[in-house]
Short mmCIF file of C-alpha atoms in Angstrom, two decimals:
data_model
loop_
_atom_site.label_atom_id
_atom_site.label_comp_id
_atom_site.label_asym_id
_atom_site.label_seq_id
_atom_site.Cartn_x
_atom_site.Cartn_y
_atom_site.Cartn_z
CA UNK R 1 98.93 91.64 28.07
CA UNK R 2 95.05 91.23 28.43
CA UNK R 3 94.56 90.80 24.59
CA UNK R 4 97.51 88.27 24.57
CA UNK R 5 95.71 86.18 27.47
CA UNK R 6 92.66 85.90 26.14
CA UNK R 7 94.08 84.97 22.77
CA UNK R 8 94.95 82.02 24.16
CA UNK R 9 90.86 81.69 25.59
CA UNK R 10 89.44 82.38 22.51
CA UNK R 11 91.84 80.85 19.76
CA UNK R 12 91.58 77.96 21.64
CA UNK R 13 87.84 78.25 21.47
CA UNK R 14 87.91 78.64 17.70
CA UNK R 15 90.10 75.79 17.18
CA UNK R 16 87.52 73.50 19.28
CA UNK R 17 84.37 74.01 18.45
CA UNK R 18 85.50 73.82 14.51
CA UNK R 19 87.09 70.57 15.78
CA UNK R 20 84.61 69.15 17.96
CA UNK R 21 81.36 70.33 16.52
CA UNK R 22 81.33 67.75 13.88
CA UNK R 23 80.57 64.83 15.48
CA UNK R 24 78.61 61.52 14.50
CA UNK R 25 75.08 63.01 15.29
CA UNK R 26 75.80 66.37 13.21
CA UNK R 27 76.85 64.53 10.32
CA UNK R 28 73.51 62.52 10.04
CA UNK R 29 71.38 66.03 10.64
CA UNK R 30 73.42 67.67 7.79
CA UNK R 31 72.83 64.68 6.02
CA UNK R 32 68.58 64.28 6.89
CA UNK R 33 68.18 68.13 6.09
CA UNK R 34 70.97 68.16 2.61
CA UNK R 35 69.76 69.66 -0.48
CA UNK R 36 71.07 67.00 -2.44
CA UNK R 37 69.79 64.12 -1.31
CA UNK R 38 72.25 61.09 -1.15
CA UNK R 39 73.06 57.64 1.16
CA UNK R 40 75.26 58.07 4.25
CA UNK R 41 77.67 55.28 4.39
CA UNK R 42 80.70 54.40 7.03
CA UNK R 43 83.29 55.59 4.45
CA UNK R 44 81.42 59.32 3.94
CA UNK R 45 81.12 59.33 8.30
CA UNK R 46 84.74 58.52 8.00
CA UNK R 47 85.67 60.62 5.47
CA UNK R 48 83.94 63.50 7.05
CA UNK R 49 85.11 62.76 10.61
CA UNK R 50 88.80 63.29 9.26
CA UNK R 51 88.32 66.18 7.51
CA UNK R 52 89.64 68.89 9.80
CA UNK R 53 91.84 66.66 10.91
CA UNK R 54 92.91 66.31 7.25
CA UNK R 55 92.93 70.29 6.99
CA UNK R 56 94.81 70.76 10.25
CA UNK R 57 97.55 68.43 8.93
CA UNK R 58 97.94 70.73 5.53
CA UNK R 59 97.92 74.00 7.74
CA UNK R 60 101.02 72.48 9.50
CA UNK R 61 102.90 71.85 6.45
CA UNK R 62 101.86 75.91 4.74
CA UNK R 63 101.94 77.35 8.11
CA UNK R 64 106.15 77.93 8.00
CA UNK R 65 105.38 79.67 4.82
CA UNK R 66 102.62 81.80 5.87
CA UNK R 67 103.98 82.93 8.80
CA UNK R 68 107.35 83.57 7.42
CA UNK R 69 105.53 85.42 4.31
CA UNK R 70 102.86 87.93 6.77
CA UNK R 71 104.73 87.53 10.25
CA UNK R 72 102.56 85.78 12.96
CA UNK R 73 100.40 88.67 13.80
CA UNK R 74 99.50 89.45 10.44
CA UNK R 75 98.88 85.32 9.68
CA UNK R 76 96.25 85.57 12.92
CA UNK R 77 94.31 88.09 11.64
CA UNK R 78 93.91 86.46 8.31
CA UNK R 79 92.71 82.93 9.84
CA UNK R 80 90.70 84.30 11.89
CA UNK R 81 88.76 86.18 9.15
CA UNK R 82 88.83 83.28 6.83
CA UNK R 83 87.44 80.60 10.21
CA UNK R 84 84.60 83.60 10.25
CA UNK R 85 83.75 83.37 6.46
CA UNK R 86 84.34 79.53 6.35
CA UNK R 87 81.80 78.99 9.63
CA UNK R 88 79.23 80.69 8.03
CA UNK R 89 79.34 79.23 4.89
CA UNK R 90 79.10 76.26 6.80
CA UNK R 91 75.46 76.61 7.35
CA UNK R 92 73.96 75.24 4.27
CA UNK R 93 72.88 71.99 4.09
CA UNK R 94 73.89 70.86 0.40
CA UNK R 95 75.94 67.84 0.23
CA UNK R 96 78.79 66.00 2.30
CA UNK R 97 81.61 67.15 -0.34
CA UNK R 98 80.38 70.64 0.27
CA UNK R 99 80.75 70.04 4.16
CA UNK R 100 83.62 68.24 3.54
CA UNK R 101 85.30 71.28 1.97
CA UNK R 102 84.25 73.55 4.80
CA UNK R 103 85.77 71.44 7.36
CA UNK R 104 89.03 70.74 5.60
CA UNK R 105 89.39 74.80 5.46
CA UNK R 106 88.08 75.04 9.38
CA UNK R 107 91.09 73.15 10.63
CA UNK R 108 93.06 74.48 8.29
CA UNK R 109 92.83 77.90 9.27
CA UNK R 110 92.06 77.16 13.21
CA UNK R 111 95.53 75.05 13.54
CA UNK R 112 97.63 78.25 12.50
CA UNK R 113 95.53 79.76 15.45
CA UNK R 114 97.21 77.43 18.48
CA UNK R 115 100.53 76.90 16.65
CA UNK R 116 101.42 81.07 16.24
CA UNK R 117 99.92 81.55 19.31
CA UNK R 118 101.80 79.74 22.01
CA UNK R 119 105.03 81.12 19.64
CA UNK R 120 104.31 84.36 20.78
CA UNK R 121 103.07 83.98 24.02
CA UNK R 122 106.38 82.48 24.91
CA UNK R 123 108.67 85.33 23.40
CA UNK R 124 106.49 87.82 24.89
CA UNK R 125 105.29 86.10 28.64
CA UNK R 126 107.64 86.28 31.58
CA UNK R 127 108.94 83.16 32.82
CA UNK R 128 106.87 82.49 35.10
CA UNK R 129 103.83 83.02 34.10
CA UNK R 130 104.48 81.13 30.55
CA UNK R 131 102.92 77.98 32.02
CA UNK R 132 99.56 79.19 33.80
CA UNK R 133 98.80 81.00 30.68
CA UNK R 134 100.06 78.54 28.11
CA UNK R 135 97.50 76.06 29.71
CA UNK R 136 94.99 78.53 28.83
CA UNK R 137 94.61 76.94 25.23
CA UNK R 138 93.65 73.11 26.75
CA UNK R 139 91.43 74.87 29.31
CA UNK R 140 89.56 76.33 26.48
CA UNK R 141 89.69 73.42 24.76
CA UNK R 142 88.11 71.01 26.88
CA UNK R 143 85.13 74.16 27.11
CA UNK R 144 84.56 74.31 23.85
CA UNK R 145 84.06 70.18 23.63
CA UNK R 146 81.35 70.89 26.73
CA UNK R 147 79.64 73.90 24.68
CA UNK R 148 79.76 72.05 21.32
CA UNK R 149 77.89 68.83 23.23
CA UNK R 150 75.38 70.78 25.09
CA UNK R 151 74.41 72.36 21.82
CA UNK R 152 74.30 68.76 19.77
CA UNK R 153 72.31 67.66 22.86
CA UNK R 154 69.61 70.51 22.21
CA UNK R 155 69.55 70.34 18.58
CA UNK R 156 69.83 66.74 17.88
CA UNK R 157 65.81 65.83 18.04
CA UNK R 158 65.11 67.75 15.02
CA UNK R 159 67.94 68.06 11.86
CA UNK R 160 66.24 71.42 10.32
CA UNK R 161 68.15 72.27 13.85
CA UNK R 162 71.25 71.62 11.78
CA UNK R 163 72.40 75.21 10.77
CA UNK R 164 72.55 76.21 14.90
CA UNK R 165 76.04 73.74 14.59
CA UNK R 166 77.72 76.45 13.19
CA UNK R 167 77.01 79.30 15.25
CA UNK R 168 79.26 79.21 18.39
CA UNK R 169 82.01 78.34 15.65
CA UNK R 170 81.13 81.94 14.19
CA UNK R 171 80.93 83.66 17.43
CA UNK R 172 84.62 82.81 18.49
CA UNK R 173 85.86 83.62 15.22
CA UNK R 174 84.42 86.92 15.33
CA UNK R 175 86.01 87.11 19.22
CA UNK R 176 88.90 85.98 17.42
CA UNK R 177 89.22 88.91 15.06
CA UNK R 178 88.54 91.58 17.47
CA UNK R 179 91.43 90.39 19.57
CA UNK R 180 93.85 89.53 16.94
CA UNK R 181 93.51 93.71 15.98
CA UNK R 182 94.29 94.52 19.63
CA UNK R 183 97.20 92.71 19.75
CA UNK R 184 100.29 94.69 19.13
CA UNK R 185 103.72 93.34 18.09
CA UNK R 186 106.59 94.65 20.11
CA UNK R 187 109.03 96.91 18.44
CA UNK R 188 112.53 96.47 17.08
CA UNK R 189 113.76 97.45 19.97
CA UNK R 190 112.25 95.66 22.56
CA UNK R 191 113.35 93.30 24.75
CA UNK R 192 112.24 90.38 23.41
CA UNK R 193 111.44 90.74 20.03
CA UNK R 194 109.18 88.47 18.20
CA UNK R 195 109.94 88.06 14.51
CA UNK R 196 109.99 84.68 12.40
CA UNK R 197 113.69 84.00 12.04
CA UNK R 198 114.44 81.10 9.52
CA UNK R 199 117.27 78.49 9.73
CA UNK R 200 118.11 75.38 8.09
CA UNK R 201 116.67 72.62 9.95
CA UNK R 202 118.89 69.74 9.16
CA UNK R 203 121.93 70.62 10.46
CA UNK R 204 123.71 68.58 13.58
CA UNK R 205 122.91 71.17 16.15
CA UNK R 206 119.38 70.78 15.58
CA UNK R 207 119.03 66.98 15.89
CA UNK R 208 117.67 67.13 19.83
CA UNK R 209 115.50 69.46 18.23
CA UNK R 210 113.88 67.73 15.84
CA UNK R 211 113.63 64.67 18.09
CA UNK R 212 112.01 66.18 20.65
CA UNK R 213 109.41 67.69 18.25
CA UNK R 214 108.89 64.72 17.10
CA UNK R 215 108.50 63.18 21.32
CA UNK R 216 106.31 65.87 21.71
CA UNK R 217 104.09 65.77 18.66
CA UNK R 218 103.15 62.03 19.67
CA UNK R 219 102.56 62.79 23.61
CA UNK R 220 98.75 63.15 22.66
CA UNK R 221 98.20 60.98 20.15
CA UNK R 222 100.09 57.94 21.73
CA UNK R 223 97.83 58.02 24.69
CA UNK R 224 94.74 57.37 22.33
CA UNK R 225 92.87 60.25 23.76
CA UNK R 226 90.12 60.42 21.18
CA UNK R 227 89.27 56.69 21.30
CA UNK R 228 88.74 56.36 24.64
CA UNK R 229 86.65 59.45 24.97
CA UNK R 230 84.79 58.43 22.01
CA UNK R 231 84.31 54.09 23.66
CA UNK R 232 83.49 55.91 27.02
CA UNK R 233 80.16 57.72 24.91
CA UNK R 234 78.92 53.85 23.81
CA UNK R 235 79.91 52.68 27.16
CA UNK R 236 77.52 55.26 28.58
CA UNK R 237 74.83 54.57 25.84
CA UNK R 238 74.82 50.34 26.47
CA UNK R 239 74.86 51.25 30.36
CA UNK R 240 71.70 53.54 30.49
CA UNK R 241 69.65 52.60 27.14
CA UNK R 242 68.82 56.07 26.27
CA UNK R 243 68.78 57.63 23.36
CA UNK R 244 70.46 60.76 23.84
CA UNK R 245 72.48 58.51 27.22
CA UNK R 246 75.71 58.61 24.01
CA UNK R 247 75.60 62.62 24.14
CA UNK R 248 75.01 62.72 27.94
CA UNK R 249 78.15 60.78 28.28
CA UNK R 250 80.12 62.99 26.04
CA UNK R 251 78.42 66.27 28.35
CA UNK R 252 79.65 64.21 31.70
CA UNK R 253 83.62 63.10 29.80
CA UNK R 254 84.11 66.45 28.29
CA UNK R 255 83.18 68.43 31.71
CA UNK R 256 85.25 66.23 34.05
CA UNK R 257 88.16 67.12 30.94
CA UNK R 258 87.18 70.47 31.33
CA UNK R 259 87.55 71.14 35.27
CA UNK R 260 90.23 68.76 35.97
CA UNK R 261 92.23 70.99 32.78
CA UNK R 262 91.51 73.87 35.62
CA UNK R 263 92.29 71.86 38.44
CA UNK R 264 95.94 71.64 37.13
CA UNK R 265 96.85 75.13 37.09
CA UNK R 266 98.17 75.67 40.10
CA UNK R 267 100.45 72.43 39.47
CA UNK R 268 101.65 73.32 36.26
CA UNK R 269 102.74 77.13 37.73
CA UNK R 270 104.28 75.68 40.91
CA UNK R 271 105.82 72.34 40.10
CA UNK R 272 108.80 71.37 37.27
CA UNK R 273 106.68 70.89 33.95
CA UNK R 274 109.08 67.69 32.75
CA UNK R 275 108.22 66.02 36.21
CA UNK R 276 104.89 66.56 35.80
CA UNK R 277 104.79 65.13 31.88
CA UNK R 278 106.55 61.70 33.79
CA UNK R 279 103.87 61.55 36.25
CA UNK R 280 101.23 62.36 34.15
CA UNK R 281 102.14 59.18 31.43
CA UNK R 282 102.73 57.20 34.30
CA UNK R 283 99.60 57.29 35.87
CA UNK R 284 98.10 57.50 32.15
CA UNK R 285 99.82 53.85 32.02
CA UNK R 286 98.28 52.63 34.93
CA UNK R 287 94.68 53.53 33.56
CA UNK R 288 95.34 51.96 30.50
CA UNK R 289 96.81 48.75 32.36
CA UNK R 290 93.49 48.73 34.33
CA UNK R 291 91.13 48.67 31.29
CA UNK R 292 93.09 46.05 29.75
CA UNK R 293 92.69 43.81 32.72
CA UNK R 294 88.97 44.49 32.97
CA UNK R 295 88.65 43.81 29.11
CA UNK R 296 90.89 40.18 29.69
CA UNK R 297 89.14 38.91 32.76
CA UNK R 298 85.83 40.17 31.55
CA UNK R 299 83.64 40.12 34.84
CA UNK R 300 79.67 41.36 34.43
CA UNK R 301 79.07 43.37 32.21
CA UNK R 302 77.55 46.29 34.55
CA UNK R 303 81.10 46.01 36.83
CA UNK R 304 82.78 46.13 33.72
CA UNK R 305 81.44 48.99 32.56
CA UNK R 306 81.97 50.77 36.09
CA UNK R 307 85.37 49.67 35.88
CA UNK R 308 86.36 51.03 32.80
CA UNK R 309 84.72 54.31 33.12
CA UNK R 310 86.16 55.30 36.41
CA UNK R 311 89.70 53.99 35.25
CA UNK R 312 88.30 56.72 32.10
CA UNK R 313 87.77 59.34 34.39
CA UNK R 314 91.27 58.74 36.39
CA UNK R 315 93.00 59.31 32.81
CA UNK R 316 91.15 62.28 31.77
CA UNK R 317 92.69 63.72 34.90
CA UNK R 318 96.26 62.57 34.14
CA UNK R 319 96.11 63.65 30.54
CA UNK R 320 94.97 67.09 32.03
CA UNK R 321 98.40 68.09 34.41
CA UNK R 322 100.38 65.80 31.92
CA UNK R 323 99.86 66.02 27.67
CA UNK R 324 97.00 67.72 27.83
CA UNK R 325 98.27 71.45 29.28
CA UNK R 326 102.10 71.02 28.85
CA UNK R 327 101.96 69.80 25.88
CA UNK R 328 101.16 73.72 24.78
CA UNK R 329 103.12 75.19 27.20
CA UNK R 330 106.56 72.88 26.25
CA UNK R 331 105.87 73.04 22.75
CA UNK R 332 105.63 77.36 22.35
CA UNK R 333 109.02 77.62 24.54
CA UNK R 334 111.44 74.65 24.28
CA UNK R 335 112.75 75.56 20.42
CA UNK R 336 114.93 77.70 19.46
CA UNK R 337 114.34 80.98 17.98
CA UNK R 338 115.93 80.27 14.37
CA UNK R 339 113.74 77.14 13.84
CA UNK R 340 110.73 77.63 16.50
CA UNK R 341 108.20 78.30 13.20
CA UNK R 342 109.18 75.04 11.92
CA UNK R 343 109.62 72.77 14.59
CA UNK R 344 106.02 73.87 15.83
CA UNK R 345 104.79 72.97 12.83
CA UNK R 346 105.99 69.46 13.37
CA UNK R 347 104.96 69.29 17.09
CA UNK R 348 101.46 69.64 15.23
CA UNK R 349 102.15 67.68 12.18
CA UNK R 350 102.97 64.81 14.18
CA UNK R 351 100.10 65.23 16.60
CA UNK R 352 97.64 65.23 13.85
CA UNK R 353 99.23 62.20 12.59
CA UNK R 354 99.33 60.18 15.30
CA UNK R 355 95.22 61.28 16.06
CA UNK R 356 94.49 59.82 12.43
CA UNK R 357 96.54 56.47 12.77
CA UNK R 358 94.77 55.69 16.97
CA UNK R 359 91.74 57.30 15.28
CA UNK R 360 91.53 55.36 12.49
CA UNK R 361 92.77 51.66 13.83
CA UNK R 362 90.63 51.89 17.07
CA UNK R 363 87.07 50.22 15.35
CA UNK R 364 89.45 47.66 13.53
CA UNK R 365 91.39 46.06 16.33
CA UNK R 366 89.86 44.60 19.76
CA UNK R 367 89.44 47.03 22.98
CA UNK R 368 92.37 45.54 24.44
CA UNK R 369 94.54 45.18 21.82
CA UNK R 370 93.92 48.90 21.02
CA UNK R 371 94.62 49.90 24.94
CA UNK R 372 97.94 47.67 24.65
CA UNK R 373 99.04 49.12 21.47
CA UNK R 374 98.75 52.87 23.30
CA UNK R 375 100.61 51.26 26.06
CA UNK R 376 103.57 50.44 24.18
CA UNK R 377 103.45 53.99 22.53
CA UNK R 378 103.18 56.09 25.85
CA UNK R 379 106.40 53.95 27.43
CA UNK R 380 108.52 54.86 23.73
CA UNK R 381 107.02 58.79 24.31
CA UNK R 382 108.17 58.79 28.25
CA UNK R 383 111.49 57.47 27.48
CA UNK R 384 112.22 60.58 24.81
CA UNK R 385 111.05 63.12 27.02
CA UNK R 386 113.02 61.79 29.92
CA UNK R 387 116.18 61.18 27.59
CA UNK R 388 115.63 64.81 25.29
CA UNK R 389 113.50 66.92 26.86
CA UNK R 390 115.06 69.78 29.17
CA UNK R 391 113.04 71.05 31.60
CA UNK R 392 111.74 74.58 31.15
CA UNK R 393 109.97 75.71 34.56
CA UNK R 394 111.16 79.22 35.80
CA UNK R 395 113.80 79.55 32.73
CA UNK R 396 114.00 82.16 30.44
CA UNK R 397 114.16 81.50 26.04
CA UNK R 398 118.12 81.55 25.89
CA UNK R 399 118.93 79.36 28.85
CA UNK R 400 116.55 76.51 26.90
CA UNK R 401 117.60 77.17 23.86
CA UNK R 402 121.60 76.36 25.44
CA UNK R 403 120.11 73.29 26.41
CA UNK R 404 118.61 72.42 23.10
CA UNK R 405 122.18 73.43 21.24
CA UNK R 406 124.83 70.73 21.77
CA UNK R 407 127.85 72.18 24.04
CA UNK R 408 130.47 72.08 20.66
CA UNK R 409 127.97 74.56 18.80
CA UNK R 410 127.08 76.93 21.69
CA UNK R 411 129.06 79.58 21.17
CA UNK R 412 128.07 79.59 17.53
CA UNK R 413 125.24 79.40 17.90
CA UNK R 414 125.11 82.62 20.62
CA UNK R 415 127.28 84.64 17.85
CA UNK R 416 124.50 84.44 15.01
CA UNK R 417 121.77 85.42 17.50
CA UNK R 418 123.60 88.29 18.38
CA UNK R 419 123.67 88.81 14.61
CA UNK R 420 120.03 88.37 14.03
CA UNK R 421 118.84 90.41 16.96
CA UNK R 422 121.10 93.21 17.59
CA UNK R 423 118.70 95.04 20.17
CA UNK R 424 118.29 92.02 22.14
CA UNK R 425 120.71 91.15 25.34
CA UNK R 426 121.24 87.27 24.83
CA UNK R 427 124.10 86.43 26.85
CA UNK R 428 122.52 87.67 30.58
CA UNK R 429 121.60 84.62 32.76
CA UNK R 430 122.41 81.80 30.06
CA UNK R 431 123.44 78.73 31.76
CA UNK R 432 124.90 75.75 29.86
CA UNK R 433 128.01 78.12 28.80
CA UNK R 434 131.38 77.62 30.30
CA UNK R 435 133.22 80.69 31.61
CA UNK R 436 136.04 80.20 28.47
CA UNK R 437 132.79 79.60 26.12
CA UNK R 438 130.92 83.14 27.39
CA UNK R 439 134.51 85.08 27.25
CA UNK R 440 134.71 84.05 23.49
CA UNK R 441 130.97 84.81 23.57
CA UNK R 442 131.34 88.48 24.47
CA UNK R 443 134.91 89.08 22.63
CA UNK R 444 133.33 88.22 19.59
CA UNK R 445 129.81 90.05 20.29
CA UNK R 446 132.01 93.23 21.19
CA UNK R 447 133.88 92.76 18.01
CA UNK R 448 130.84 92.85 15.50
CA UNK R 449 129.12 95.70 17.18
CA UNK R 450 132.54 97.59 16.76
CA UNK R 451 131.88 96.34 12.99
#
């Protein structure tokens, strides 16, 4: 149990200080200190600010195959060597393609990390502790943005400092390994046994599925999380005129993230997770509505400012109870069994996606057309995950995966698990069946174990 828990801590590390450690200010010290001298334009800072984003997004697509090729605990070990071997090759400073390269690898092996992880968490976990320690992986999310920001603010006055960027990136990666050997996959006969089981995808009983894969995948992106942490930073740098006031402000944003992420815990363990997502993008709206306001009316520019950063602050704490931990927890328990690999991989896919696109437009649109444009997207996500979501609080795997599987399909559908895990008692404390539906159930589960 201990290993599994602190997989969560330090995968989640990994992931985010791969992620986050390549900001703005570490790209211009890799590029002051690079062997090969060269220019540093907006398109290689762009280029380079995508990249594990970029390599993320192609370890979502090969993760389905990986897994289903080594098994998830096998696939963990392997990233985590290869996020060791790619961090420390990191260090050199030769040329932005080079780094480029690294980082495209970096996400692609850390995003395997926090999409098998939550998988088997949820298989293994009892009910009711699923949530506290599925929010485990934001918590150490938002403390590896704090950690990778105090270290830029140390090593940012001098770029021969630049190589020290890569070196709590290699520390969690070793953490990583150590765990991932401690971990032990159940056996055959256990009660819950984890094993990648593969089904065809587009067939009519998974349709809720997919869509809510799809709801979830954009419940981060659509709030336009990155942007606004990232216009908070130049907020902070045009209110104080410092030069290292940007980086302070990212210290101060990431920390509140960071503490309000443990703030939540309690909520996420004691209250329903789906009312909590509602609230959450609710309030999320509100912030959003406020800044947009501000931006139209545009009053002094110091009560402006104020303004918009505390409204920044108030969001950082809805995103924390609402996308920011259940997002994790939802997305490693709501699918079923015979398509979780895959529809994980989407949940990500879409995710990354939806990062790039608020990412990408936020310098080319005004403040307030970008705030209104996230807006619109957080009302289309809320109205999904009201319509297709089911809640998941307090239920075991099969009674969420009878809510995921249309009614006409059901008993089907409880038939070819039986089939595919023979050791495993399904039927116990499903709701969703009718009492006709479970006798068929059992006649027919009787019949092929007589077989």
């Amino acid at each position: 149990m201990i290993p599994l828990i602190a997989s969560y801590v330090i995968g989640g590390l990994s992931r985010g200080t791969v992620l986050y450690g390549l900001t703005t200010v570490i790209i211009q010290m890799h590029t002051d200190s690079s062997t090969v001298k060269y220019t540093l334009t907006n398109t290689i800072t762009a280029v380079l600010s995508v990249s594990c984003l970029l390599g993320s997004l192609l370890g979502t697509i090969l993760s389905p195959l990986i897994q289903n090729k080594f098994g998830r605990y096998q696939s963990l070990r392997i990233v985590s060597i290869l996020t060791l071997c790619i961090s420390l090759v990191t260090a050199p400073a030769i040329h932005w393609g080079y780094l480029f390269v690294c980082k495209l690898i970096g996400g692609f092996s850390t995003v395997l990390m926090v999409t098998a992880i939550p998988a088997i968490g949820a298989e293994v976990l009892d009910a009711k502790i699923r949530g506290t320690v599925g929010s485990l992986t934001n918590v150490s999310l938002q403390l590896s943005m704090v950690l990778s920001n105090v270290v830029q603010f140390f090593i940012s006055s001098n770029s021969k400092f630049y190589p020290v960027s890569v070196v709590l990136p290699s520390v969690f990666a070793v953490l990583m390994i150590i765990i991932c050997f401690m971990l032990k996959e159940p056996s055959e006969g256990g009660q819950q046994k984890v094993k990648v089981v593969n089904d065809n995808l587009m067939q009519r009983k998974y349709v809720k599925t997919v869509i809510v894969a799809v709801s979830l995948g954009m419940s981060i992106g659509a709030t336009g999380l990155n942007p606004i942490l990232q216009y908070s930073t130049i907020i902070f740098k045009d209110t104080f005129n410092s030069p290292k006031s940007g980086t302070i402000g990212s210290i101060i944003t990431s920390s509140l993230s960071f503490v309000f992420s443990i703030i939540v815990i309690p909520m996420i363990k004691k209250y329903k997770r789906k009312s909590l997502f509602i609230l959450g993008l609710n309030l999320i709206l509100i912030c959003q509505l406020t800044i947009i306001i501000t931006l139209y009316l545009n009053p002094p520019k110091k009560t402006q400012n104020g303004i918009i950063l505390g409204a920044t602050f108030a969001f950082i704490f809805c995103y924390a109870f609402s996308s920011g931990s259940l997002f994790f927890v939802i997305m490693g328990e709501v699918f079923p069994v015979q398509v979780k690999t895959i529809c994980v991989n989407i949940v990500m896919g879409v995710n990354l996606i939806t990062l790039l696109i608020t990412t990408f437009i936020f310098p080319l649109l005004k403040q307030q057309e970008n705030y209104l444009l996230y807006v619109c997207w957080v009302i289309l996500v809320q109205i999904l995950i009201i319509v297709f979501i089911p809640e998941t609080h307090n239920k075991t795997l099969e009674q969420i995966e009878m809510e995921m599987i249309p009614e006409e399909f059901r008993t089907k559908y409880v038939e070819s698990m039986q089939v595919e895990h023979k050791d495993t008692i399904i039927l116990p404390k499903i709701e969703g069946l009718t009492r006709d539906e479970l006798i068929v159930a059992n006649d027919q589960i009787e019949t092929n174990a007589e077989l």
